Amino acid sequence: SQQGEEDPQALSIQEGENATMNCSYKTSINNLQWYRQNSGRGLVHLILIRSNEREKHSGRLRVTLDTSKKSSSLLITASRAADTASYFCATDDAGNMLTFGGGTRLMVKP
Amino acid sequence: ETGVTQTPRHLVMGMTNKKSLKCEQHLGHNAMYWYKQSAKKPLELMFVYNFKEQTENNSVPSRFSPECPNSSHLFLHLHTLQPEDSALYLCASSQGLASDEQFFGPGTRLTVL
């Protein structure tokens, strides 16, 4: 079954605005990762947050993790047209394999 | 460039053909993966190899046959595929299993006629 589920499925914003995507999961995890995928290309790792961490930053990215709610959020600040892509969360399940969610399609309009 | 290459980038094949997808990683990683990405479906893990040994086969039909001759190369042999097998096939590698960051190749866009 699907471990991570992103919300919303699609998001359209203007350049300069912030974009927030959420991920919910079902079982206990060791860590949660966020990936980005440009259309028809491979995924690119953005950030990894461990289960004992609550917040992590990388450039314009901010990730939070709430293990009590089994949820995570990815915030992209001051978005750019080049941020247009699909964003996926991935969690490691009991078998130590990564399970990906369905993704959020982000469109940043110039 | 992520250090993971895949060939071919695009492939069109008939249901009776036999073809192979190739993946190569230049990162010195020990684990390699095949994923299938279909439209409007989550990324599906197909196979996992760790130190050349298959550790995971996610109930994949036998018409998909993986091969890992060494830690740097991974193949996916295809035969008698179905139109519903049309998808983007992604290869990835990581230093260790699962919890490590995975590096993805650009994918092979497969169309089965």
PDB file of C-alpha atoms in Angstrom:
ATOM      1  CA  SER A   1       0.000   0.000   0.000  1.00  0.00           C
ATOM      2  CA  GLN A   2       1.074   3.568  -0.529  1.00  0.00           C
ATOM      3  CA  GLN A   3       3.058   4.898   2.404  1.00  0.00           C
ATOM      4  CA  GLY A   4       3.363   8.594   1.585  1.00  0.00           C
ATOM      5  CA  GLU A   5       0.596  10.711   0.129  1.00  0.00           C
ATOM      6  CA  GLU A   6       1.155  14.270  -0.969  1.00  0.00           C
ATOM      7  CA  ASP A   7      -1.332  17.067  -0.726  1.00  0.00           C
ATOM      8  CA  PRO A   8      -2.311  18.950  -2.792  1.00  0.00           C
ATOM      9  CA  GLN A   9      -2.000  16.919  -5.984  1.00  0.00           C
ATOM     10  CA  ALA A  10      -1.493  20.116  -7.959  1.00  0.00           C
ATOM     11  CA  LEU A  11      -0.541  23.652  -6.991  1.00  0.00           C
ATOM     12  CA  SER A  12      -0.313  26.775  -9.133  1.00  0.00           C
ATOM     13  CA  ILE A  13       1.274  29.970  -7.800  1.00  0.00           C
ATOM     14  CA  GLN A  14       2.888  33.178  -9.033  1.00  0.00           C
ATOM     15  CA  GLU A  15       6.617  33.691  -9.046  1.00  0.00           C
ATOM     16  CA  GLY A  16       7.789  35.101  -5.740  1.00  0.00           C
ATOM     17  CA  GLU A  17       5.086  33.395  -3.697  1.00  0.00           C
ATOM     18  CA  ASN A  18       5.752  30.563  -1.266  1.00  0.00           C
ATOM     19  CA  ALA A  19       4.691  27.003  -2.053  1.00  0.00           C
ATOM     20  CA  THR A  20       3.765  24.501   0.637  1.00  0.00           C
ATOM     21  CA  MET A  21       3.301  20.799   0.015  1.00  0.00           C
ATOM     22  CA  ASN A  22       2.294  18.226   2.583  1.00  0.00           C
ATOM     23  CA  CYS A  23       3.002  14.530   2.955  1.00  0.00           C
ATOM     24  CA  SER A  24       1.230  12.059   5.199  1.00  0.00           C
ATOM     25  CA  TYR A  25       2.342   8.532   5.907  1.00  0.00           C
ATOM     26  CA  LYS A  26       1.002   5.525   7.759  1.00  0.00           C
ATOM     27  CA  THR A  27       3.719   3.628   9.614  1.00  0.00           C
ATOM     28  CA  SER A  28       6.770   4.481  11.691  1.00  0.00           C
ATOM     29  CA  ILE A  29       9.763   5.695   9.726  1.00  0.00           C
ATOM     30  CA  ASN A  30      13.486   6.151  10.123  1.00  0.00           C
ATOM     31  CA  ASN A  31      13.593   9.129   7.826  1.00  0.00           C
ATOM     32  CA  LEU A  32      11.589  10.993   5.218  1.00  0.00           C
ATOM     33  CA  GLN A  33      13.013  12.330   1.982  1.00  0.00           C
ATOM     34  CA  TRP A  34      11.787  14.852  -0.557  1.00  0.00           C
ATOM     35  CA  TYR A  35      12.573  14.557  -4.251  1.00  0.00           C
ATOM     36  CA  ARG A  36      11.902  16.738  -7.248  1.00  0.00           C
ATOM     37  CA  GLN A  37      11.181  15.579 -10.803  1.00  0.00           C
ATOM     38  CA  ASN A  38      11.117  17.700 -13.906  1.00  0.00           C
ATOM     39  CA  SER A  39       8.729  16.444 -16.555  1.00  0.00           C
ATOM     40  CA  GLY A  40       9.794  13.072 -17.961  1.00  0.00           C
ATOM     41  CA  ARG A  41      13.137  13.121 -16.167  1.00  0.00           C
ATOM     42  CA  GLY A  42      14.674  11.317 -13.219  1.00  0.00           C
ATOM     43  CA  LEU A  43      14.128  12.317  -9.622  1.00  0.00           C
ATOM     44  CA  VAL A  44      16.563  14.572  -7.803  1.00  0.00           C
ATOM     45  CA  HIS A  45      17.045  14.322  -4.058  1.00  0.00           C
ATOM     46  CA  LEU A  46      16.279  17.563  -2.228  1.00  0.00           C
ATOM     47  CA  ILE A  47      16.456  16.915   1.470  1.00  0.00           C
ATOM     48  CA  LEU A  48      16.372  14.133   4.071  1.00  0.00           C
ATOM     49  CA  ILE A  49      14.955  14.588   7.536  1.00  0.00           C
ATOM     50  CA  ARG A  50      15.437  11.955  10.215  1.00  0.00           C
ATOM     51  CA  SER A  51      12.707  10.835  12.580  1.00  0.00           C
ATOM     52  CA  ASN A  52      14.371  12.592  15.532  1.00  0.00           C
ATOM     53  CA  GLU A  53      14.509  15.922  13.662  1.00  0.00           C
ATOM     54  CA  ARG A  54      11.654  18.422  13.522  1.00  0.00           C
ATOM     55  CA  GLU A  55      12.859  20.938  10.965  1.00  0.00           C
ATOM     56  CA  LYS A  56      15.538  21.200   8.340  1.00  0.00           C
ATOM     57  CA  HIS A  57      16.595  23.924   5.911  1.00  0.00           C
ATOM     58  CA  SER A  58      18.414  23.868   2.604  1.00  0.00           C
ATOM     59  CA  GLY A  59      18.586  27.137   0.695  1.00  0.00           C
ATOM     60  CA  ARG A  60      15.000  28.166  -0.093  1.00  0.00           C
ATOM     61  CA  LEU A  61      13.667  24.830   1.134  1.00  0.00           C
ATOM     62  CA  ARG A  62      12.273  24.218   4.586  1.00  0.00           C
ATOM     63  CA  VAL A  63      11.074  20.784   5.654  1.00  0.00           C
ATOM     64  CA  THR A  64       9.205  19.970   8.844  1.00  0.00           C
ATOM     65  CA  LEU A  65       8.398  16.579  10.298  1.00  0.00           C
ATOM     66  CA  ASP A  66       5.720  15.783  12.857  1.00  0.00           C
ATOM     67  CA  THR A  67       6.010  12.128  13.789  1.00  0.00           C
ATOM     68  CA  SER A  68       3.022  12.319  16.139  1.00  0.00           C
ATOM     69  CA  LYS A  69       0.829  13.294  13.195  1.00  0.00           C
ATOM     70  CA  LYS A  70       2.806  11.209  10.712  1.00  0.00           C
ATOM     71  CA  SER A  71       3.160  14.183   8.416  1.00  0.00           C
ATOM     72  CA  SER A  72       5.768  16.361   6.783  1.00  0.00           C
ATOM     73  CA  SER A  73       5.689  19.591   4.856  1.00  0.00           C
ATOM     74  CA  LEU A  74       7.968  21.083   2.224  1.00  0.00           C
ATOM     75  CA  LEU A  75       8.040  24.854   1.925  1.00  0.00           C
ATOM     76  CA  ILE A  76       9.668  26.556  -1.047  1.00  0.00           C
ATOM     77  CA  THR A  77      10.120  30.249  -0.389  1.00  0.00           C
ATOM     78  CA  ALA A  78      10.290  32.983  -3.032  1.00  0.00           C
ATOM     79  CA  SER A  79       9.412  30.539  -5.780  1.00  0.00           C
ATOM     80  CA  ARG A  80      10.808  30.833  -9.290  1.00  0.00           C
ATOM     81  CA  ALA A  81       9.528  29.600 -12.639  1.00  0.00           C
ATOM     82  CA  ALA A  82      12.378  27.074 -12.576  1.00  0.00           C
ATOM     83  CA  ASP A  83      10.815  25.459  -9.495  1.00  0.00           C
ATOM     84  CA  THR A  84       8.034  24.126 -11.724  1.00  0.00           C
ATOM     85  CA  ALA A  85       8.210  20.350 -11.262  1.00  0.00           C
ATOM     86  CA  SER A  86       6.641  17.454  -9.400  1.00  0.00           C
ATOM     87  CA  TYR A  87       7.651  16.963  -5.787  1.00  0.00           C
ATOM     88  CA  PHE A  88       7.575  13.591  -4.040  1.00  0.00           C
ATOM     89  CA  CYS A  89       8.009  12.500  -0.484  1.00  0.00           C
ATOM     90  CA  ALA A  90       9.528   9.099   0.211  1.00  0.00           C
ATOM     91  CA  THR A  91       9.602   7.109   3.408  1.00  0.00           C
ATOM     92  CA  ASP A  92      11.513   3.985   4.345  1.00  0.00           C
ATOM     93  CA  ASP A  93       9.110   1.221   5.272  1.00  0.00           C
ATOM     94  CA  ALA A  94       9.525  -1.802   7.518  1.00  0.00           C
ATOM     95  CA  GLY A  95      11.441  -3.581   4.786  1.00  0.00           C
ATOM     96  CA  ASN A  96      13.885  -0.700   4.607  1.00  0.00           C
ATOM     97  CA  MET A  97      12.767   0.156   1.088  1.00  0.00           C
ATOM     98  CA  LEU A  98      11.807   3.648  -0.006  1.00  0.00           C
ATOM     99  CA  THR A  99       8.127   4.118  -0.810  1.00  0.00           C
ATOM    100  CA  PHE A 100       7.158   7.174  -2.832  1.00  0.00           C
ATOM    101  CA  GLY A 101       3.932   9.126  -2.738  1.00  0.00           C
ATOM    102  CA  GLY A 102       1.939  10.207  -5.750  1.00  0.00           C
ATOM    103  CA  GLY A 103       3.543  13.652  -5.841  1.00  0.00           C
ATOM    104  CA  THR A 104       2.472  17.278  -5.992  1.00  0.00           C
ATOM    105  CA  ARG A 105       2.661  18.997  -9.379  1.00  0.00           C
ATOM    106  CA  LEU A 106       3.842  22.556  -8.817  1.00  0.00           C
ATOM    107  CA  MET A 107       3.399  25.219 -11.477  1.00  0.00           C
ATOM    108  CA  VAL A 108       5.104  28.567 -10.882  1.00  0.00           C
ATOM    109  CA  LYS A 109       3.888  31.231 -13.282  1.00  0.00           C
ATOM    110  CA  PRO A 110       6.312  33.997 -14.307  1.00  0.00           C
TER     111      PRO A 110
ATOM    112  CA  GLU B   1      24.208  14.982 -14.125  1.00  0.00           C
ATOM    113  CA  THR B   2      23.526  12.671 -11.189  1.00  0.00           C
ATOM    114  CA  GLY B   3      26.219  10.105 -11.977  1.00  0.00           C
ATOM    115  CA  VAL B   4      23.636   7.577 -13.136  1.00  0.00           C
ATOM    116  CA  THR B   5      23.156   7.034 -16.867  1.00  0.00           C
ATOM    117  CA  GLN B   6      20.465   5.084 -18.662  1.00  0.00           C
ATOM    118  CA  THR B   7      20.228   3.890 -22.251  1.00  0.00           C
ATOM    119  CA  PRO B   8      18.287   4.070 -24.390  1.00  0.00           C
ATOM    120  CA  ARG B   9      16.372   7.197 -23.440  1.00  0.00           C
ATOM    121  CA  HIS B  10      13.414   6.207 -25.590  1.00  0.00           C
ATOM    122  CA  LEU B  11      12.310   2.772 -26.770  1.00  0.00           C
ATOM    123  CA  VAL B  12       9.386   1.620 -28.869  1.00  0.00           C
ATOM    124  CA  MET B  13       8.837  -2.106 -29.111  1.00  0.00           C
ATOM    125  CA  GLY B  14       6.245  -4.590 -30.230  1.00  0.00           C
ATOM    126  CA  MET B  15       4.787  -7.169 -27.901  1.00  0.00           C
ATOM    127  CA  THR B  16       6.886  -9.960 -29.407  1.00  0.00           C
ATOM    128  CA  ASN B  17      10.223  -8.119 -29.255  1.00  0.00           C
ATOM    129  CA  LYS B  18      13.056  -8.657 -26.819  1.00  0.00           C
ATOM    130  CA  LYS B  19      14.962  -5.613 -25.663  1.00  0.00           C
ATOM    131  CA  SER B  20      17.152  -4.569 -22.762  1.00  0.00           C
ATOM    132  CA  LEU B  21      17.471  -1.405 -20.720  1.00  0.00           C
ATOM    133  CA  LYS B  22      20.878  -0.491 -19.362  1.00  0.00           C
ATOM    134  CA  CYS B  23      21.850   1.503 -16.304  1.00  0.00           C
ATOM    135  CA  GLU B  24      25.324   2.493 -15.172  1.00  0.00           C
ATOM    136  CA  GLN B  25      26.362   4.379 -12.060  1.00  0.00           C
ATOM    137  CA  HIS B  26      29.697   6.138 -11.608  1.00  0.00           C
ATOM    138  CA  LEU B  27      29.289   6.862  -7.908  1.00  0.00           C
ATOM    139  CA  GLY B  28      30.782   3.768  -6.320  1.00  0.00           C
ATOM    140  CA  HIS B  29      27.447   2.844  -4.793  1.00  0.00           C
ATOM    141  CA  ASN B  30      26.561  -0.634  -3.621  1.00  0.00           C
ATOM    142  CA  ALA B  31      22.813  -0.688  -4.188  1.00  0.00           C
ATOM    143  CA  MET B  32      20.899  -0.279  -7.437  1.00  0.00           C
ATOM    144  CA  TYR B  33      17.173  -0.138  -8.141  1.00  0.00           C
ATOM    145  CA  TRP B  34      14.643  -0.362 -10.953  1.00  0.00           C
ATOM    146  CA  TYR B  35      11.454   1.680 -10.659  1.00  0.00           C
ATOM    147  CA  LYS B  36       8.435   1.940 -12.935  1.00  0.00           C
ATOM    148  CA  GLN B  37       6.597   5.243 -13.257  1.00  0.00           C
ATOM    149  CA  SER B  38       3.239   5.141 -15.020  1.00  0.00           C
ATOM    150  CA  ALA B  39       0.970   8.079 -15.637  1.00  0.00           C
ATOM    151  CA  LYS B  40      -1.091   9.029 -12.600  1.00  0.00           C
ATOM    152  CA  LYS B  41       0.411   6.281 -10.408  1.00  0.00           C
ATOM    153  CA  PRO B  42       3.036   6.482  -7.678  1.00  0.00           C
ATOM    154  CA  LEU B  43       6.550   5.386  -8.420  1.00  0.00           C
ATOM    155  CA  GLU B  44       6.688   1.584  -8.136  1.00  0.00           C
ATOM    156  CA  LEU B  45       9.776  -0.222  -6.909  1.00  0.00           C
ATOM    157  CA  MET B  46      10.484  -3.251  -9.100  1.00  0.00           C
ATOM    158  CA  PHE B  47      13.857  -4.709  -8.145  1.00  0.00           C
ATOM    159  CA  VAL B  48      16.666  -4.014  -5.699  1.00  0.00           C
ATOM    160  CA  TYR B  49      20.237  -5.213  -5.872  1.00  0.00           C
ATOM    161  CA  ASN B  50      22.752  -4.842  -3.065  1.00  0.00           C
ATOM    162  CA  PHE B  51      26.355  -5.851  -3.728  1.00  0.00           C
ATOM    163  CA  LYS B  52      25.147  -7.535  -6.961  1.00  0.00           C
ATOM    164  CA  GLU B  53      22.651  -9.710  -5.090  1.00  0.00           C
ATOM    165  CA  GLN B  54      18.926  -9.293  -5.645  1.00  0.00           C
ATOM    166  CA  THR B  55      17.314  -8.405  -2.341  1.00  0.00           C
ATOM    167  CA  GLU B  56      13.865  -7.392  -3.503  1.00  0.00           C
ATOM    168  CA  ASN B  57      11.492  -8.489  -6.232  1.00  0.00           C
ATOM    169  CA  ASN B  58       8.298  -6.562  -5.822  1.00  0.00           C
ATOM    170  CA  SER B  59       5.941  -9.122  -7.418  1.00  0.00           C
ATOM    171  CA  VAL B  60       7.101  -8.147 -10.871  1.00  0.00           C
ATOM    172  CA  PRO B  61       5.905 -10.289 -13.812  1.00  0.00           C
ATOM    173  CA  SER B  62       8.487 -12.648 -15.249  1.00  0.00           C
ATOM    174  CA  ARG B  63       8.448 -10.794 -18.580  1.00  0.00           C
ATOM    175  CA  PHE B  64      10.784  -8.366 -16.766  1.00  0.00           C
ATOM    176  CA  SER B  65      14.130  -9.960 -15.984  1.00  0.00           C
ATOM    177  CA  PRO B  66      16.849  -8.000 -14.150  1.00  0.00           C
ATOM    178  CA  GLU B  67      20.560  -8.631 -14.314  1.00  0.00           C
ATOM    179  CA  CYS B  68      23.329  -7.106 -12.222  1.00  0.00           C
ATOM    180  CA  PRO B  69      26.755  -8.271 -13.411  1.00  0.00           C
ATOM    181  CA  ASN B  70      28.609  -5.904 -11.060  1.00  0.00           C
ATOM    182  CA  SER B  71      27.874  -3.085  -8.635  1.00  0.00           C
ATOM    183  CA  SER B  72      28.085  -0.459 -11.389  1.00  0.00           C
ATOM    184  CA  HIS B  73      25.781  -1.977 -14.006  1.00  0.00           C
ATOM    185  CA  LEU B  74      22.161  -2.983 -13.983  1.00  0.00           C
ATOM    186  CA  PHE B  75      20.073  -4.321 -16.843  1.00  0.00           C
ATOM    187  CA  LEU B  76      16.380  -4.897 -17.312  1.00  0.00           C
ATOM    188  CA  HIS B  77      15.618  -7.486 -19.981  1.00  0.00           C
ATOM    189  CA  LEU B  78      12.199  -7.199 -21.559  1.00  0.00           C
ATOM    190  CA  HIS B  79      10.269  -9.827 -23.513  1.00  0.00           C
ATOM    191  CA  THR B  80       6.669 -10.308 -24.594  1.00  0.00           C
ATOM    192  CA  LEU B  81       5.582  -7.091 -22.936  1.00  0.00           C
ATOM    193  CA  GLN B  82       2.039  -5.758 -22.854  1.00  0.00           C
ATOM    194  CA  PRO B  83       0.826  -2.263 -23.808  1.00  0.00           C
ATOM    195  CA  GLU B  84       0.167  -1.544 -20.120  1.00  0.00           C
ATOM    196  CA  ASP B  85       3.906  -1.916 -19.515  1.00  0.00           C
ATOM    197  CA  SER B  86       4.438   1.378 -21.329  1.00  0.00           C
ATOM    198  CA  ALA B  87       5.952   3.718 -18.758  1.00  0.00           C
ATOM    199  CA  LEU B  88       9.059   5.587 -17.691  1.00  0.00           C
ATOM    200  CA  TYR B  89      11.582   3.142 -16.238  1.00  0.00           C
ATOM    201  CA  LEU B  90      13.950   4.712 -13.765  1.00  0.00           C
ATOM    202  CA  CYS B  91      17.186   3.352 -12.416  1.00  0.00           C
ATOM    203  CA  ALA B  92      18.629   4.586  -9.144  1.00  0.00           C
ATOM    204  CA  SER B  93      21.592   3.867  -6.922  1.00  0.00           C
ATOM    205  CA  SER B  94      22.530   4.520  -3.314  1.00  0.00           C
ATOM    206  CA  GLN B  95      25.513   3.935  -1.084  1.00  0.00           C
ATOM    207  CA  GLY B  96      23.568   1.559   1.153  1.00  0.00           C
ATOM    208  CA  LEU B  97      20.000   0.358   1.144  1.00  0.00           C
ATOM    209  CA  ALA B  98      16.779   2.203   1.713  1.00  0.00           C
ATOM    210  CA  SER B  99      17.453   4.992   4.143  1.00  0.00           C
ATOM    211  CA  ASP B 100      20.208   6.470   2.038  1.00  0.00           C
ATOM    212  CA  GLU B 101      19.655   9.184  -0.516  1.00  0.00           C
ATOM    213  CA  GLN B 102      19.016   7.694  -3.953  1.00  0.00           C
ATOM    214  CA  PHE B 103      20.468   9.047  -7.162  1.00  0.00           C
ATOM    215  CA  PHE B 104      18.288   8.598 -10.219  1.00  0.00           C
ATOM    216  CA  GLY B 105      19.077   8.272 -13.878  1.00  0.00           C
ATOM    217  CA  PRO B 106      17.081  10.215 -16.498  1.00  0.00           C
ATOM    218  CA  GLY B 107      14.904   7.213 -17.292  1.00  0.00           C
ATOM    219  CA  THR B 108      13.921   5.234 -20.364  1.00  0.00           C
ATOM    220  CA  ARG B 109      10.558   6.106 -21.878  1.00  0.00           C
ATOM    221  CA  LEU B 110       9.155   2.767 -23.057  1.00  0.00           C
ATOM    222  CA  THR B 111       6.241   2.411 -25.426  1.00  0.00           C
ATOM    223  CA  VAL B 112       4.848  -1.047 -26.129  1.00  0.00           C
ATOM    224  CA  LEU B 113       2.729  -1.269 -29.258  1.00  0.00           C
TER     225      LEU B 113
END
